[in-house]
CSV table of C-alpha atoms in Angstrom, one decimal:
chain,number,residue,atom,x,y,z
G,1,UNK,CA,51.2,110.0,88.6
G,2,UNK,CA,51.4,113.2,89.9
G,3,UNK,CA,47.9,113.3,91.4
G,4,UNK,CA,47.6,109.3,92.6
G,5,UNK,CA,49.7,106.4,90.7
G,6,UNK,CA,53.2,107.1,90.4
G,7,UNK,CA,55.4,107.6,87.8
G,8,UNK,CA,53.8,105.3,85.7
G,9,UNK,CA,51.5,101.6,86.2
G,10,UNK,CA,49.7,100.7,89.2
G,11,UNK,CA,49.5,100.7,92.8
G,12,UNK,CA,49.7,97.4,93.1
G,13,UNK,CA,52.6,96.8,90.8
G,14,UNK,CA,54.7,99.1,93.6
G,15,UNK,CA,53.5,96.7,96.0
G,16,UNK,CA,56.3,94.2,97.4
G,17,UNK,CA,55.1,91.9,99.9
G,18,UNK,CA,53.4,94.3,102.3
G,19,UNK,CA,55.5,97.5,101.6
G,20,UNK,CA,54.5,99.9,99.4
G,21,UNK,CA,56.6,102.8,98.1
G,22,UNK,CA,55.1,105.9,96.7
G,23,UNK,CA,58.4,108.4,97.9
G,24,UNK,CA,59.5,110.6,95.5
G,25,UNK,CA,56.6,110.7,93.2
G,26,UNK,CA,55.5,113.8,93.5
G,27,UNK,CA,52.8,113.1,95.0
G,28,UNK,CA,50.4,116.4,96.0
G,29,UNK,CA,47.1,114.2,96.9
G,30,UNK,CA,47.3,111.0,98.7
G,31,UNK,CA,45.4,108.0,96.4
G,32,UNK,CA,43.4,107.1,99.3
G,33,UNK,CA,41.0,104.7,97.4
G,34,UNK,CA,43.3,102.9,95.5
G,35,UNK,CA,45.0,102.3,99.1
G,36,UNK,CA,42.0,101.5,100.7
G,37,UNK,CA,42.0,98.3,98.1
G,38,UNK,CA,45.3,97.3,99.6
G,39,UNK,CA,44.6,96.3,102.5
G,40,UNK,CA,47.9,94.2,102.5
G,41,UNK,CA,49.6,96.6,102.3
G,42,UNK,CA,50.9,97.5,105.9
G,43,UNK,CA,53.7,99.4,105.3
G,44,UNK,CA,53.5,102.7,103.4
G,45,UNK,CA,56.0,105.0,102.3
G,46,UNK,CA,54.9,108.8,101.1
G,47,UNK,CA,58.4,110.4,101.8
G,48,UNK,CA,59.7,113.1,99.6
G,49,UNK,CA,56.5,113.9,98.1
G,50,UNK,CA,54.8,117.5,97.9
G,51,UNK,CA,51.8,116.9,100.4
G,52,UNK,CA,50.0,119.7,102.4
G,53,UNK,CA,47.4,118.1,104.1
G,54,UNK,CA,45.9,114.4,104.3
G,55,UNK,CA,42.3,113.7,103.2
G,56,UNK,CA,39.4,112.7,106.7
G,57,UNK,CA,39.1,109.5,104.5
G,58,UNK,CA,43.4,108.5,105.1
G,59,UNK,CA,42.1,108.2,108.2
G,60,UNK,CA,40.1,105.0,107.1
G,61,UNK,CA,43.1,103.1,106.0
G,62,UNK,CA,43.6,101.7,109.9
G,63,UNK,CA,45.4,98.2,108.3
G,64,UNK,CA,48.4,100.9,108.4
G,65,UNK,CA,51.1,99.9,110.5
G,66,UNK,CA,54.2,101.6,109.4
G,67,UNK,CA,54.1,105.4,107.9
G,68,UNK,CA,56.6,107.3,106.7
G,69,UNK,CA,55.4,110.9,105.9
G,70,UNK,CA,58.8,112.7,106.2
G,71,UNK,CA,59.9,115.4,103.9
G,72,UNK,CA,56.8,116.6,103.3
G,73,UNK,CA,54.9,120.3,103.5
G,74,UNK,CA,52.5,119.0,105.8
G,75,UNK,CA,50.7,121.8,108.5
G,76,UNK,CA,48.7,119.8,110.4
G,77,UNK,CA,47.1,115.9,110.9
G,78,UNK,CA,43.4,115.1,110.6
G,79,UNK,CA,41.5,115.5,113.7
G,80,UNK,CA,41.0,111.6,113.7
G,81,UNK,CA,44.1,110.3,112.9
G,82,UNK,CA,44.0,108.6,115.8
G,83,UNK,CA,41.7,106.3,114.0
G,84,UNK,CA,44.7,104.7,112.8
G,85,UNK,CA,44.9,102.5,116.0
G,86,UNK,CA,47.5,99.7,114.5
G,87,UNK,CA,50.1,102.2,113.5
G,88,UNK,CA,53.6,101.3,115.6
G,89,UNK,CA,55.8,103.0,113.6
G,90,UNK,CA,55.5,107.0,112.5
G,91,UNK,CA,58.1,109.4,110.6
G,92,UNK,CA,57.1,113.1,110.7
G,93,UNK,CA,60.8,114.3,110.0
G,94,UNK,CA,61.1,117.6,108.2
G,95,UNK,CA,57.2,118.9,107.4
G,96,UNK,CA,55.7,122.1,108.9
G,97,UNK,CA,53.6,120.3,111.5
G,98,UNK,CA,52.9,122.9,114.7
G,99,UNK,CA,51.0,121.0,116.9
G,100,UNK,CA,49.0,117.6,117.0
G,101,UNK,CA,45.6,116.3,116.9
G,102,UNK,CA,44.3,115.6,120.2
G,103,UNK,CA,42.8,112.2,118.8
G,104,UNK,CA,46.7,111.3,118.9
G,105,UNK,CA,46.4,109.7,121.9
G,106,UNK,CA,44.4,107.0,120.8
G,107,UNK,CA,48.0,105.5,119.1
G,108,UNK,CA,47.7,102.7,122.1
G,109,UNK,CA,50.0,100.9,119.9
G,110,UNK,CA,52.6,103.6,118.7
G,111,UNK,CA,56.5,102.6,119.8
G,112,UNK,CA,58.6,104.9,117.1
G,113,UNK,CA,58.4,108.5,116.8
G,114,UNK,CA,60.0,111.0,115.0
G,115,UNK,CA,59.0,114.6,115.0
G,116,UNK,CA,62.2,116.5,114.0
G,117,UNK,CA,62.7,119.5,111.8
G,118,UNK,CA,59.3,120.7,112.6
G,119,UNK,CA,58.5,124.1,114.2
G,120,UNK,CA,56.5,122.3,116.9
G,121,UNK,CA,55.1,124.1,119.7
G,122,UNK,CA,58.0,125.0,122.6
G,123,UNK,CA,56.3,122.4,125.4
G,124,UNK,CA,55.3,119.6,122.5
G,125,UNK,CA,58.9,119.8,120.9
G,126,UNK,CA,60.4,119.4,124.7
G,127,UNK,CA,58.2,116.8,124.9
G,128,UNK,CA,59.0,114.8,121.8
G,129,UNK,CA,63.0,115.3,122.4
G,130,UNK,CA,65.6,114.1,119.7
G,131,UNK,CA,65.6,111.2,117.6
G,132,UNK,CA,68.8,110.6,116.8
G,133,UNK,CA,68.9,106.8,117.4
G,134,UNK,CA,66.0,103.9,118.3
G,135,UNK,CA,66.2,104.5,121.6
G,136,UNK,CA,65.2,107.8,121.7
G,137,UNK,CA,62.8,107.6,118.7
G,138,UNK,CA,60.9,105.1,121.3
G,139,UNK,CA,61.2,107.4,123.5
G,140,UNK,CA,59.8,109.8,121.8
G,141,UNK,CA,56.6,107.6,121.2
G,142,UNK,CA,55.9,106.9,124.9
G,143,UNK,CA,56.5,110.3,126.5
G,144,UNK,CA,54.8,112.0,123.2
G,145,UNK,CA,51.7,109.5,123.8
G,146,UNK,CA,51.7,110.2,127.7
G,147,UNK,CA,51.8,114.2,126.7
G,148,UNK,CA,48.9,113.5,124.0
G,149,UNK,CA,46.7,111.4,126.6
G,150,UNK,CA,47.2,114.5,129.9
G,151,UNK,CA,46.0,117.0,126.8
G,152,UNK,CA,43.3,114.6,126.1
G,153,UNK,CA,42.1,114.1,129.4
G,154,UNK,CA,42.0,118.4,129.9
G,155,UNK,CA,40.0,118.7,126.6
G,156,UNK,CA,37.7,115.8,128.1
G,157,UNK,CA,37.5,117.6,131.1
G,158,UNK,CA,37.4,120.9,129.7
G,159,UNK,CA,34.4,120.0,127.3
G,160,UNK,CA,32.7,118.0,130.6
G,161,UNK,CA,33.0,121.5,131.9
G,162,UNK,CA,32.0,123.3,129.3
G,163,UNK,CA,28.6,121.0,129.2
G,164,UNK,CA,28.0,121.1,132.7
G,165,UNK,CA,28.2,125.2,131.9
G,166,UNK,CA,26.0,124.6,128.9
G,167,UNK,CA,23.2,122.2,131.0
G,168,UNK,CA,23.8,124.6,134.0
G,169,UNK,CA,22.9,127.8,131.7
G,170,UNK,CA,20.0,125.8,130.1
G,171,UNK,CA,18.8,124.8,133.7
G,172,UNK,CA,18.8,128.5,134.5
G,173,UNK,CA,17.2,129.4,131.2
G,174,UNK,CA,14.5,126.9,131.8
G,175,UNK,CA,14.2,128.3,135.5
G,176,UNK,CA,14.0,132.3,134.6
G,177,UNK,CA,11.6,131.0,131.7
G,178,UNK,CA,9.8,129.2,134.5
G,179,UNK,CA,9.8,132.3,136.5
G,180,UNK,CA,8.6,134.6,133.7
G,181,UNK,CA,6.0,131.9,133.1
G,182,UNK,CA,5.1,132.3,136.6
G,183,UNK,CA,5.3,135.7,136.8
G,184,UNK,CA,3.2,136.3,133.7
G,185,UNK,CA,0.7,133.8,135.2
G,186,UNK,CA,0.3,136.0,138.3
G,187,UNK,CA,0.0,139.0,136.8
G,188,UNK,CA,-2.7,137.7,134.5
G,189,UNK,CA,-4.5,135.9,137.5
G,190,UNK,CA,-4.0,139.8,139.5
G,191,UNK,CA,-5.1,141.5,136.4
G,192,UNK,CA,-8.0,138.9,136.5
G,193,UNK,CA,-9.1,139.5,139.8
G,194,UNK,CA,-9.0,143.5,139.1
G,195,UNK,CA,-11.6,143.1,136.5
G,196,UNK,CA,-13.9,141.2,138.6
G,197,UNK,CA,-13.1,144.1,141.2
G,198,UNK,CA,-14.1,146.0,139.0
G,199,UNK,CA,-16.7,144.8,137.1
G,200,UNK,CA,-18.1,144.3,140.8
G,201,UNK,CA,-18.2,147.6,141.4
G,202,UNK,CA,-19.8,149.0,138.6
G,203,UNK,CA,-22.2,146.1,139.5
G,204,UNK,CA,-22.8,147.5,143.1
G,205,UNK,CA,-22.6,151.1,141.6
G,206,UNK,CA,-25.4,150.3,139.0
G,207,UNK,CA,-27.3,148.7,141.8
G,208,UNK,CA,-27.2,151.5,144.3
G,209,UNK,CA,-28.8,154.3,141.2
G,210,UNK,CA,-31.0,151.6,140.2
G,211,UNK,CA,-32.4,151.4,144.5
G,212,UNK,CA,-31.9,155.4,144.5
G,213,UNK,CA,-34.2,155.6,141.3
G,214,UNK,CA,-36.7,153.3,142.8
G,215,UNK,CA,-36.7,155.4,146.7
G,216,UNK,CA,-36.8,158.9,144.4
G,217,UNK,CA,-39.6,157.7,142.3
G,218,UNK,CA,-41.5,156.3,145.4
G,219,UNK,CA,-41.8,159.2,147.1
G,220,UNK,CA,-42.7,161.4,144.4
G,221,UNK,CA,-45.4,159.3,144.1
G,222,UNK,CA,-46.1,159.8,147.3
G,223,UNK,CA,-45.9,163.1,147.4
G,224,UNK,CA,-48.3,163.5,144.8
G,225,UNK,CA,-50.9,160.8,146.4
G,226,UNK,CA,-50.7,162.4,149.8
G,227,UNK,CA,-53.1,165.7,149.0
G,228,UNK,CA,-55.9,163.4,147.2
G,229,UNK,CA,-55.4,161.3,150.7
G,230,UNK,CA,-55.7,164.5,153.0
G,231,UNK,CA,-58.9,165.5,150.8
G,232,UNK,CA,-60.4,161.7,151.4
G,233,UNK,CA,-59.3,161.3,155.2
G,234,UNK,CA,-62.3,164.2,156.3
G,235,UNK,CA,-64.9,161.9,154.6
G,236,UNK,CA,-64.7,159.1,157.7
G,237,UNK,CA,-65.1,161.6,160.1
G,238,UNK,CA,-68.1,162.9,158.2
G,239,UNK,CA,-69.2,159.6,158.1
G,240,UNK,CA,-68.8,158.9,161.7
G,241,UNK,CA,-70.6,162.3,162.8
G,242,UNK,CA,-73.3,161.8,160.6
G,243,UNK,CA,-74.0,158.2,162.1
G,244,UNK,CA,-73.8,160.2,165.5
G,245,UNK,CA,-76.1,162.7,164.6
G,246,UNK,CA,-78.7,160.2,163.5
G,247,UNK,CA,-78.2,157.6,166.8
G,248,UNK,CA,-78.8,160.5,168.6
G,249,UNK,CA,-82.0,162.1,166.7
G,250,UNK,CA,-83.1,158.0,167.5
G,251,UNK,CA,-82.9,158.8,170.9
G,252,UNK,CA,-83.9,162.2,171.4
G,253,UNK,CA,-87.0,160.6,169.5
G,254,UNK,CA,-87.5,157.9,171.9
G,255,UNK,CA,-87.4,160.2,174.6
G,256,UNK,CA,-89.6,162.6,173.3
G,257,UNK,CA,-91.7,159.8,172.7
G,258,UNK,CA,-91.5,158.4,176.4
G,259,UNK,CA,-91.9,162.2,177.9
G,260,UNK,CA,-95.2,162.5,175.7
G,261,UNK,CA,-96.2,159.4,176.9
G,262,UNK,CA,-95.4,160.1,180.3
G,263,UNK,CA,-96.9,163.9,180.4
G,264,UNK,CA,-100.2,161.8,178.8
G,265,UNK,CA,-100.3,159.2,181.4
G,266,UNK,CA,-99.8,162.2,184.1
G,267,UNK,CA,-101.6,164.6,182.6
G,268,UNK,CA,-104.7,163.3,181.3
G,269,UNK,CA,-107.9,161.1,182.1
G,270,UNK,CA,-105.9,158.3,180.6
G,271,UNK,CA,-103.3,157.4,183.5
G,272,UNK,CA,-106.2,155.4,185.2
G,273,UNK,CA,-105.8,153.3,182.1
G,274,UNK,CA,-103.6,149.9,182.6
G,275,UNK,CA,-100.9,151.1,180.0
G,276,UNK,CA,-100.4,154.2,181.6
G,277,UNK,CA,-100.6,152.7,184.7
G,278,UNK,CA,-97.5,150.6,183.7
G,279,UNK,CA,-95.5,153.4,182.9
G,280,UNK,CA,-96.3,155.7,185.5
G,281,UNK,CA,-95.1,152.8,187.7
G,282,UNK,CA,-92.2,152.2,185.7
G,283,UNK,CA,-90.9,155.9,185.7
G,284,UNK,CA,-91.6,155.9,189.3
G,285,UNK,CA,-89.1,152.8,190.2
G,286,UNK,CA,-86.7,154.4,187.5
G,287,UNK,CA,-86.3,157.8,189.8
G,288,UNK,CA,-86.4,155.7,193.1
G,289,UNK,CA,-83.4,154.0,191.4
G,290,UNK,CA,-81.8,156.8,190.2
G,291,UNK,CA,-82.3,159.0,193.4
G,292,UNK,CA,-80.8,156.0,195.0
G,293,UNK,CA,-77.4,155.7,193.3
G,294,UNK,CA,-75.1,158.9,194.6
G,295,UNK,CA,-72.8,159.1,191.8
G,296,UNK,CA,-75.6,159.4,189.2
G,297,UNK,CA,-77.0,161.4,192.0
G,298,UNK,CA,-74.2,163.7,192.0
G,299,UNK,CA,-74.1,163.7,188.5
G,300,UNK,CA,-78.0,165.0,188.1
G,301,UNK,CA,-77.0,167.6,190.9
G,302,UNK,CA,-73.9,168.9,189.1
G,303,UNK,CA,-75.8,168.6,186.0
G,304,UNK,CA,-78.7,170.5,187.7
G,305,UNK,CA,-76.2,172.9,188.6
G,306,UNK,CA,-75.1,173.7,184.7
């Protein structure tokens, strides 16, 4: 079974009590889902095998409580191996392994380590120390664990960073966008306001010709109405010295009347009469009267006079 099931039969054949031993059976992929339907099968052995990498779904198989991988070609864990919470005891001796996954620390129950003959990193191989013996394979567990848990903790911290940065720089977006909004906003509402401005204007201007127009067209037709008045305003005059001219031919009348009636009732056989009498008697109180009164007096002298 090169690919999954041995060198020939089952998984479950190779099962003995809860071990299972699949070393040396040159194994390239691990048979994950015939594992999976072990689940007694707490103790696994994949030693001396040809593996590169492990599957996401090994990660599943978390009734695991013993793993030996050593002798392998592995480069690197899955990212969540340490789904694989029950595991106590690990052998990593002799693969190609670098670094590990950060999810290690999650191993709360990991007491044996060995990580030898691997070109880990300088700080995680100081880390990890020999395994030589128990003791310092335990060793190796706790400090290893302690190492993977600080690491952790930075990449916690350095991703709670990294999202603070990442809702700071969307709070800033959302504020410059707020801003541009605002901006935009105001510069429609200015542009808005120059328009009326404007449109006022052109309003005001439009009103101004239209009132120009109107006084211009007004007094030209004034200007033409004034000679046809000046030719008309003569006609009351006429009027009113014609209406003079006849009050006083009236009264020239009546006094040419009274004089001829005065020269007859002087002059003639006719002032013994008792009209005449009358009106000789009547002019004679009017001179009395009129000799009387100085200013008129004055005025018959200066008139006299002319």
């Amino acid at each position: 079974m090169a690919r999954g099931g041995g060198r020939g039969g089952s998984l479950k054949d190779k099962l003995d009590g809860n071990e299972l031993d699949l070393s040396l059976c040159d194994l390239s992929e691990v048979p994950v889902r015939e594992l999976a339907a072990l689940p007694k099968a707490t103790v696994l052995d994949l030693s001396c095998n040809n593996l590169v990498s492990l599957p996401s779904d090994f990660c599943s198989l978390t009734h695991l409580v013993k793993l030996d991988l050593s002798k392998n070609r592995l480069q690197q864990l899955p990212s969540d191996f340490g789904r694989l919470v029950n595991l106590q005891h690990l052998d990593l001796l002799n693969n190609r392994l670098v670094s590990l996954p950060v999810s290690f620390a999650q191993l709360k129950n990991l007491k044996w380590l060995d990580l030898k003959d691997n070109p880990l990193d300088p700080v995680l191989a100081k880390v990890a120390g020999d395994c030589l013996d128990e003791k310092q394979c335990k060793q190796a567990a706790v400090r290893v664990l302690q190492h993977m848990k600080v690491i952790q903790s930075e990449k916690d911290r350095e991703r709670q960073r990294k999202l603070q940065a990442e809702r700071e720089m969307e709070k800033k977006r959302e504020a410059e966008q707020r801003a541009r909004e605002a901006q935009e906003r105001e510069l429609r509402k200015r542009e808005k306001a120059e328009e009326k401005e404007r449109r006022r204007r052109e309003y005001d201007a439009q009103r101004a010709a239209k009132q120009e127009m109107e006084k211009k067209t007004k007094k030209e037709t004034m200007q033409t109405r004034k000679p046809a008045s000046s030719s008309r305003a003569p006609q009351p005059r006429q009027h009113r010295h014609s209406w003079s001219r006849s009050v006083l031919r009236v009264l020239l009348v009546v006094l040419l009347c009274i004089l001829c009636a005065l020269a007859v009732c002087k002059l003639t056989e006719l002032q013994h009469q008792p009209l005449c009498i009358s009106v000789n008697t009547l002019y004679e109180d009017v001179v009395a009267a009129v000799q009387n009164h100085k200013t008129l007096q004055n005025m018959l002298q200066q008139n006299s006079q002319q």
